[in-house]
Short mmCIF file of C-alpha atoms in Angstrom, two decimals:
data_model
loop_
_atom_site.label_atom_id
_atom_site.label_comp_id
_atom_site.label_asym_id
_atom_site.label_seq_id
_atom_site.Cartn_x
_atom_site.Cartn_y
_atom_site.Cartn_z
CA UNK A 1176 32.19 18.23 -0.40
CA UNK A 1177 35.98 17.97 -0.66
CA UNK A 1178 37.05 17.73 -4.32
CA UNK A 1179 33.70 17.71 -6.23
CA UNK A 1180 34.60 14.46 -8.03
CA UNK A 1181 31.57 12.27 -8.94
CA UNK A 1182 31.02 9.70 -6.19
CA UNK A 1183 31.12 5.92 -6.43
CA UNK A 1184 28.16 3.98 -5.02
CA UNK A 1185 29.28 0.56 -3.74
CA UNK A 1186 27.22 -2.64 -3.70
CA UNK A 1187 28.91 -3.77 -0.49
CA UNK A 1188 30.07 -1.58 2.38
CA UNK A 1189 33.78 -0.92 2.84
CA UNK A 1190 35.55 0.31 5.95
CA UNK A 1191 36.52 3.92 5.36
CA UNK A 1192 38.17 6.68 7.39
CA UNK A 1193 36.29 9.99 7.55
CA UNK A 1194 38.37 12.77 6.02
CA UNK A 1195 36.95 15.23 8.58
CA UNK A 1196 36.80 13.52 11.98
CA UNK A 1197 39.07 10.50 11.41
CA UNK A 1198 36.48 7.97 12.59
CA UNK A 1199 36.30 4.62 10.78
CA UNK A 1200 32.95 3.21 9.73
CA UNK A 1201 31.50 1.04 6.94
CA UNK A 1202 30.26 3.09 4.01
CA UNK A 1203 28.61 2.55 0.63
CA UNK A 1204 29.54 5.92 -0.87
CA UNK A 1205 33.08 7.12 -1.46
CA UNK A 1206 35.15 9.36 -3.68
CA UNK A 1207 37.40 7.66 -6.29
CA UNK A 1208 40.24 9.79 -4.91
CA UNK A 1209 39.88 8.14 -1.52
CA UNK A 1210 37.88 10.82 0.29
CA UNK A 1211 35.10 9.71 2.63
CA UNK A 1212 32.77 11.68 4.90
CA UNK A 1213 30.76 9.96 7.62
CA UNK A 1214 27.06 10.76 7.99
CA UNK A 1215 27.62 12.78 11.16
CA UNK A 1216 30.09 15.16 9.49
CA UNK A 1217 28.18 15.24 6.22
CA UNK A 1218 24.97 16.43 7.88
CA UNK A 1219 26.30 18.51 10.79
CA UNK A 1220 26.27 22.09 9.46
CA UNK A 1221 23.19 21.76 7.25
CA UNK A 1222 21.10 20.10 9.96
CA UNK A 1223 21.93 22.91 12.40
CA UNK A 1224 20.76 25.50 9.86
CA UNK A 1225 17.59 23.51 9.15
CA UNK A 1226 16.83 23.12 12.85
CA UNK A 1227 17.39 26.81 13.59
CA UNK A 1228 15.03 27.83 10.80
CA UNK A 1229 12.41 25.27 11.86
CA UNK A 1230 12.37 26.79 15.33
CA UNK A 1231 12.36 30.42 14.14
CA UNK A 1232 9.85 30.49 11.29
CA UNK A 1233 6.26 31.60 11.87
CA UNK A 1234 4.86 30.12 8.64
CA UNK A 1235 2.02 27.59 8.68
CA UNK A 1236 2.88 26.35 5.19
CA UNK A 1237 5.31 23.39 5.16
CA UNK A 1238 5.99 23.65 1.41
CA UNK A 1239 6.89 27.30 1.78
CA UNK A 1240 9.21 26.53 4.71
CA UNK A 1241 10.89 23.71 2.78
CA UNK A 1242 11.52 25.91 -0.28
CA UNK A 1243 13.30 28.47 1.87
CA UNK A 1244 15.43 25.76 3.49
CA UNK A 1245 16.34 24.19 0.14
CA UNK A 1246 17.48 27.56 -1.17
CA UNK A 1247 20.39 27.67 1.28
CA UNK A 1248 23.62 27.84 -0.76
CA UNK A 1249 25.45 25.32 1.44
CA UNK A 1250 22.84 22.59 1.03
CA UNK A 1251 23.89 19.89 -1.47
CA UNK A 1252 21.61 18.98 -4.35
CA UNK A 1253 21.13 15.47 -2.96
CA UNK A 1254 21.56 14.14 0.55
CA UNK A 1255 19.77 13.07 3.71
CA UNK A 1256 19.71 16.66 4.92
CA UNK A 1257 16.47 16.73 2.94
CA UNK A 1258 14.90 14.29 5.40
CA UNK A 1259 15.41 16.89 8.13
CA UNK A 1260 13.92 19.55 5.85
CA UNK A 1261 10.77 17.45 5.37
CA UNK A 1262 10.37 16.71 9.07
CA UNK A 1263 11.35 20.19 10.23
CA UNK A 1264 9.08 21.97 7.76
CA UNK A 1265 6.05 19.84 8.63
CA UNK A 1266 6.53 20.09 12.40
CA UNK A 1267 7.19 23.83 12.28
CA UNK A 1268 3.98 24.38 10.32
CA UNK A 1269 2.00 22.22 12.76
CA UNK A 1270 3.44 24.11 15.73
CA UNK A 1271 2.68 27.48 14.15
CA UNK A 1272 -0.87 26.36 13.35
CA UNK A 1273 -1.39 26.19 17.10
CA UNK A 1274 -1.67 22.44 17.55
CA UNK A 1275 -1.61 21.74 21.31
CA UNK A 1276 1.44 20.00 22.70
CA UNK A 1277 3.74 20.71 19.76
CA UNK A 1278 6.73 22.79 20.85
CA UNK A 1279 10.37 23.19 19.89
CA UNK A 1280 11.05 20.06 21.94
CA UNK A 1281 8.84 17.95 19.67
CA UNK A 1282 10.61 19.33 16.59
CA UNK A 1283 13.98 18.33 18.03
CA UNK A 1284 12.59 14.88 18.86
CA UNK A 1285 11.61 14.38 15.21
CA UNK A 1286 15.19 15.26 14.24
CA UNK A 1287 16.56 12.70 16.72
CA UNK A 1288 14.33 9.95 15.33
CA UNK A 1289 15.13 10.91 11.74
CA UNK A 1290 18.85 10.65 12.46
CA UNK A 1291 18.50 6.94 13.28
CA UNK A 1292 17.06 6.03 9.86
CA UNK A 1293 18.09 8.68 7.33
CA UNK A 1294 21.46 7.62 5.90
CA UNK A 1295 23.07 8.71 2.65
CA UNK A 1296 22.47 6.43 -0.35
CA UNK A 1297 20.07 4.08 1.43
CA UNK A 1298 17.17 5.10 -0.80
CA UNK A 1299 18.88 2.87 -3.37
CA UNK A 1300 20.43 0.34 -0.99
CA UNK A 1301 17.24 -0.55 0.93
CA UNK A 1302 14.46 1.16 -1.02
CA UNK A 1303 13.61 3.48 1.88
CA UNK A 1304 14.28 7.21 1.42
CA UNK A 1305 15.06 9.03 4.67
CA UNK A 1306 12.20 11.44 3.97
CA UNK A 1307 9.74 8.59 4.67
CA UNK A 1308 10.77 7.92 8.30
CA UNK A 1309 11.09 11.68 8.83
CA UNK A 1310 7.40 12.18 8.00
CA UNK A 1311 6.58 9.03 9.94
CA UNK A 1312 8.36 10.51 12.97
CA UNK A 1313 6.19 13.63 12.68
CA UNK A 1314 2.99 11.58 12.79
CA UNK A 1315 4.35 9.41 15.61
CA UNK A 1316 5.13 12.46 17.75
CA UNK A 1317 1.79 14.02 16.84
CA UNK A 1318 -0.25 10.92 17.73
CA UNK A 1319 1.89 9.52 20.53
CA UNK A 1320 2.59 6.36 18.55
CA UNK A 1321 5.00 3.75 19.85
CA UNK A 1322 5.35 -0.02 19.77
CA UNK A 1323 2.23 -1.61 21.25
CA UNK A 1324 -0.11 1.29 20.48
CA UNK A 1325 -3.23 0.71 18.38
CA UNK A 1326 -4.75 3.47 16.21
CA UNK A 1327 -1.78 5.77 16.77
CA UNK A 1328 0.64 3.31 15.20
CA UNK A 1329 -1.73 2.52 12.34
CA UNK A 1330 -2.03 6.22 11.45
CA UNK A 1331 1.74 6.64 11.61
CA UNK A 1332 2.40 3.62 9.40
CA UNK A 1333 -0.26 4.74 6.94
CA UNK A 1334 1.40 8.16 6.69
CA UNK A 1335 4.79 6.57 6.04
CA UNK A 1336 3.26 4.18 3.51
CA UNK A 1337 1.57 6.98 1.55
CA UNK A 1338 4.73 9.07 1.51
CA UNK A 1339 6.83 6.10 0.37
CA UNK A 1340 4.34 5.39 -2.41
CA UNK A 1341 4.41 9.03 -3.55
CA UNK A 1342 8.22 9.02 -3.58
CA UNK A 1343 8.31 5.77 -5.55
CA UNK A 1344 6.33 7.45 -8.30
CA UNK A 1345 9.06 10.08 -8.71
CA UNK A 1346 12.08 7.78 -8.73
CA UNK A 1347 14.39 7.26 -11.69
CA UNK A 1348 16.81 8.77 -10.90
CA UNK A 1349 16.42 9.87 -7.29
CA UNK A 1350 15.78 13.54 -6.52
CA UNK A 1351 15.71 14.54 -2.86
CA UNK A 1352 14.05 17.87 -3.61
CA UNK A 1353 11.19 16.24 -5.50
CA UNK A 1354 10.86 13.72 -2.66
CA UNK A 1355 10.52 16.51 -0.07
CA UNK A 1356 7.84 18.25 -2.09
CA UNK A 1357 5.69 15.20 -2.79
CA UNK A 1358 6.13 13.97 0.79
CA UNK A 1359 4.88 17.26 2.23
CA UNK A 1360 1.95 17.44 -0.17
CA UNK A 1361 1.00 13.89 0.79
CA UNK A 1362 1.46 14.57 4.51
CA UNK A 1363 -0.67 17.72 4.42
CA UNK A 1364 -3.51 15.82 2.75
CA UNK A 1365 -3.32 12.95 5.23
CA UNK A 1366 -3.15 15.32 8.21
CA UNK A 1367 -6.46 16.77 7.10
CA UNK A 1368 -7.94 13.32 6.52
CA UNK A 1369 -6.73 11.62 9.69
CA UNK A 1370 -6.48 14.46 12.20
CA UNK A 1371 -8.70 17.20 10.80
CA UNK A 1372 -5.68 19.50 10.86
CA UNK A 1373 -5.46 22.02 8.02
CA UNK A 1374 -2.14 23.64 7.12
CA UNK A 1375 -1.26 26.33 4.59
CA UNK A 1376 -0.36 25.03 1.16
CA UNK A 1377 1.50 26.90 -1.58
CA UNK A 1378 1.06 26.18 -5.26
CA UNK A 1379 3.54 23.68 -6.67
CA UNK A 1380 6.87 25.47 -7.21
CA UNK A 1381 8.80 25.57 -10.44
CA UNK A 1382 12.05 23.83 -9.53
CA UNK A 1383 15.20 25.94 -9.74
CA UNK A 1384 17.68 23.09 -9.54
CA UNK A 1385 17.51 20.95 -12.75
CA UNK A 1386 21.03 21.84 -13.88
CA UNK A 1387 22.50 20.86 -10.50
CA UNK A 1388 21.35 17.22 -10.47
CA UNK A 1389 24.47 15.00 -10.63
CA UNK A 1390 22.58 12.04 -12.13
CA UNK A 1391 20.49 14.09 -14.55
CA UNK A 1392 17.14 15.78 -13.95
CA UNK A 1393 14.01 13.84 -14.94
CA UNK A 1394 12.76 17.06 -16.55
CA UNK A 1395 9.37 16.48 -18.17
CA UNK A 1396 8.78 13.33 -16.12
CA UNK A 1397 8.89 15.38 -12.90
CA UNK A 1398 5.75 17.33 -11.88
CA UNK A 1399 7.92 20.11 -10.42
CA UNK A 1400 9.85 20.76 -13.62
CA UNK A 1401 8.29 23.89 -15.09
CA UNK A 1402 5.37 23.72 -12.68
CA UNK A 1403 3.34 26.69 -11.48
CA UNK A 1404 5.28 29.46 -9.82
CA UNK A 1405 5.82 29.46 -6.07
CA UNK A 1406 3.90 32.51 -4.86
CA UNK A 1407 3.52 31.97 -1.12
CA UNK A 1408 4.69 34.80 1.15
CA UNK A 1409 7.93 33.82 2.85
CA UNK A 1410 7.61 33.30 6.58
CA UNK A 1411 10.13 36.06 7.17
CA UNK A 1412 8.28 38.66 5.09
CA UNK A 1413 8.13 42.03 6.86
CA UNK A 1414 4.90 43.63 8.09
CA UNK A 1415 2.67 45.17 5.46
CA UNK A 1416 4.07 48.70 5.40
CA UNK A 1417 5.83 48.91 2.08
CA UNK A 1418 8.32 46.89 0.14
CA UNK A 1419 11.09 47.64 -2.27
CA UNK A 1420 12.12 44.62 -4.31
CA UNK A 1421 15.18 44.13 -6.47
CA UNK A 1422 15.19 41.60 -9.26
CA UNK A 1423 18.38 40.58 -11.01
CA UNK A 1424 19.12 38.70 -14.22
CA UNK A 1425 22.37 37.21 -15.54
CA UNK A 1426 24.60 39.02 -18.01
CA UNK A 1427 24.43 36.26 -20.60
CA UNK A 1428 20.97 34.91 -21.29
CA UNK A 1429 17.88 36.14 -23.09
CA UNK A 1430 17.92 39.15 -25.48
CA UNK A 1431 16.85 42.59 -24.29
CA UNK A 1432 13.23 41.98 -25.21
CA UNK A 1433 13.11 39.37 -22.46
CA UNK A 1434 13.97 42.03 -19.89
CA UNK A 1435 11.31 44.36 -21.31
CA UNK A 1436 8.70 41.62 -20.99
CA UNK A 1437 9.68 41.04 -17.37
CA UNK A 1438 9.44 44.76 -16.59
CA UNK A 1439 5.94 44.81 -18.08
CA UNK A 1440 5.07 41.73 -16.06
CA UNK A 1441 6.36 43.43 -12.89
CA UNK A 1442 3.97 46.31 -13.54
CA UNK A 1443 1.09 43.90 -14.04
CA UNK A 1444 1.91 42.33 -10.67
CA UNK A 1445 1.52 45.71 -8.96
CA UNK A 1446 4.93 47.39 -9.22
CA UNK A 1447 3.60 50.29 -11.28
CA UNK A 1448 6.96 52.10 -11.18
CA UNK A 1449 9.09 49.10 -12.19
CA UNK A 1450 12.16 49.87 -14.28
CA UNK A 1451 15.52 48.39 -15.24
CA UNK A 1452 18.66 49.65 -13.54
CA UNK A 1453 22.36 48.83 -13.64
CA UNK A 1454 23.59 46.89 -10.62
CA UNK A 1455 27.04 48.47 -10.93
CA UNK A 1456 26.09 51.71 -9.21
CA UNK A 1457 26.65 53.22 -5.79
CA UNK A 1458 22.88 53.66 -5.47
CA UNK A 1459 22.30 49.90 -5.58
CA UNK A 1460 25.08 49.25 -3.07
CA UNK A 1461 23.61 51.82 -0.70
CA UNK A 1462 20.13 50.37 -1.18
CA UNK A 1463 21.36 46.97 -0.02
CA UNK A 1464 23.21 48.43 2.95
CA UNK A 1465 20.38 50.62 4.23
CA UNK A 1466 17.64 48.09 3.61
CA UNK A 1467 19.54 45.43 5.55
CA UNK A 1468 20.19 47.89 8.37
CA UNK A 1469 16.70 49.35 8.72
CA UNK A 1470 14.38 47.05 6.81
CA UNK A 1471 15.29 43.57 8.02
CA UNK A 1472 13.68 42.36 11.27
CA UNK A 1473 16.50 39.83 11.60
CA UNK A 1474 19.35 42.35 11.29
CA UNK A 1475 21.95 41.56 13.96
CA UNK A 1476 20.13 38.38 15.00
CA UNK A 1477 22.29 35.74 13.36
CA UNK A 1478 20.52 32.81 15.00
CA UNK A 1479 17.23 33.80 13.36
CA UNK A 1480 18.45 35.20 10.05
CA UNK A 1481 16.72 33.48 7.10
CA UNK A 1482 19.05 30.91 5.46
CA UNK A 1483 18.17 32.23 2.00
CA UNK A 1484 18.98 35.83 2.91
CA UNK A 1485 22.71 36.58 3.31
CA UNK A 1486 23.99 39.71 5.02
CA UNK A 1487 24.55 42.99 3.18
CA UNK A 1488 28.21 42.38 2.33
CA UNK A 1489 27.52 38.91 0.93
CA UNK A 1490 24.57 40.24 -1.06
CA UNK A 1491 26.65 43.00 -2.63
CA UNK A 1492 29.29 40.47 -3.68
CA UNK A 1493 26.69 38.27 -5.35
CA UNK A 1494 25.15 41.23 -7.15
CA UNK A 1495 28.47 42.05 -8.82
CA UNK A 1496 27.91 38.94 -10.97
CA UNK A 1497 24.91 40.63 -12.59
CA UNK A 1498 24.62 43.58 -14.93
CA UNK A 1499 20.88 44.27 -14.97
CA UNK A 1500 18.18 44.45 -12.33
CA UNK A 1501 14.49 45.24 -12.26
CA UNK A 1502 13.60 47.67 -9.50
CA UNK A 1503 10.06 47.03 -8.29
CA UNK A 1504 8.68 50.06 -6.50
CA UNK A 1505 5.17 50.93 -5.28
CA UNK A 1506 3.10 51.16 -2.10
CA UNK A 1507 1.78 47.59 -2.28
CA UNK A 1508 3.48 46.48 0.92
CA UNK A 1509 3.73 42.76 1.56
CA UNK A 1510 1.94 41.91 -1.69
CA UNK A 1511 4.84 43.48 -3.60
CA UNK A 1512 7.24 41.17 -1.80
CA UNK A 1513 5.15 38.24 -3.00
CA UNK A 1514 5.11 39.71 -6.52
CA UNK A 1515 8.92 39.84 -6.53
CA UNK A 1516 9.14 36.17 -5.57
CA UNK A 1517 6.62 35.32 -8.27
CA UNK A 1518 8.53 37.30 -10.89
CA UNK A 1519 11.66 35.40 -9.89
CA UNK A 1520 9.99 32.16 -10.92
CA UNK A 1521 8.74 33.64 -14.18
CA UNK A 1522 12.22 34.97 -14.98
CA UNK A 1523 13.58 31.46 -14.48
CA UNK A 1524 10.96 30.12 -16.89
CA UNK A 1525 12.09 32.76 -19.42
CA UNK A 1526 15.66 31.45 -19.31
CA UNK A 1527 17.23 33.56 -16.58
CA UNK A 1528 18.42 30.58 -14.56
CA UNK A 1529 20.37 32.65 -12.02
CA UNK A 1530 17.61 35.18 -11.37
CA UNK A 1531 16.79 35.92 -7.75
CA UNK A 1532 14.51 38.23 -5.81
CA UNK A 1533 15.92 40.56 -3.18
CA UNK A 1534 13.27 42.08 -0.96
CA UNK A 1535 13.31 44.46 1.97
CA UNK A 1536 10.99 46.54 4.11
CA UNK A 1537 10.78 50.27 3.57
CA UNK A 1538 11.98 52.30 6.56
CA UNK A 1539 9.19 54.84 6.01
CA UNK A 1540 5.60 54.86 7.30
CA UNK A 1541 2.83 52.61 6.05
CA UNK A 1542 2.29 53.11 2.34
CA UNK A 1543 5.79 54.42 1.71
CA UNK A 1544 7.67 53.31 -1.39
#
């Protein structure tokens, strides 16, 4: 977080001074250049973003919620922030599914309990990944489990045990994002089995982060490497009135035929007027500006703005890194938004590793393009 130098993982804790707050505490992870960040400072900003999104989303699909959270550009590839993602995504989905007694207060309580047991590097130091107690905290809050309880505590421990077992199967080396995904899949199954509670469940996403793993991605040994494309509708998708979706691809990547194939695929997905355009035009810049202003239900509401969706100015800056886009245009409404997200995953599979979907609501009446 300070100099980007590969970290050293110590076998025994050493007293270190936090480079941010100046507090001294024992730590097992430090930078060879002497930098050290305590857990409180390391998690502070990301946890606030995760909490805000957990409270704001209306999705009933914990995997979908987690994917949006993990897409935030300020979230590190690895780290105990992912424990909060797992707990926040599951609790938000349960709340939105209408389970009685689950409110924003219960979500915050899960975060408080997670904080006591999710510490950086302890997946290797003690064999317990912070995602495990995070899911355990969800079940404990849901059942009312505490020391001395009977069935409630058994259900909570069984949930934690199943999650830990699922995570163990994906270790070597550790991957927090894989852990979140398998933990949520396991938790959703056990919620149905133990509580009769059914939540939404997206198809397994194709991971976008292999090149970012500091210890090396497990690639073919990971079920999320090149898996099926994530096609769930994002919780922040606009009402079904019309959608205009922009799809970008990097300047250096696959030959032109790859773009043509993606355009054809866009048409198959329902964007019958799909075409390639240059991103270096005033028209594209204006599209971003007007769609943010009139098409985004979160415009001007910073506390609720989706973490994966930057404001117009930030979006325009990012788009300058690209030369080609696929404009997806039709009257398909919300389904076109989902098609854009799906095409994003397929573009990644084709070798466009920086591809991203930019979606917005049409300002016209229902059925407008």
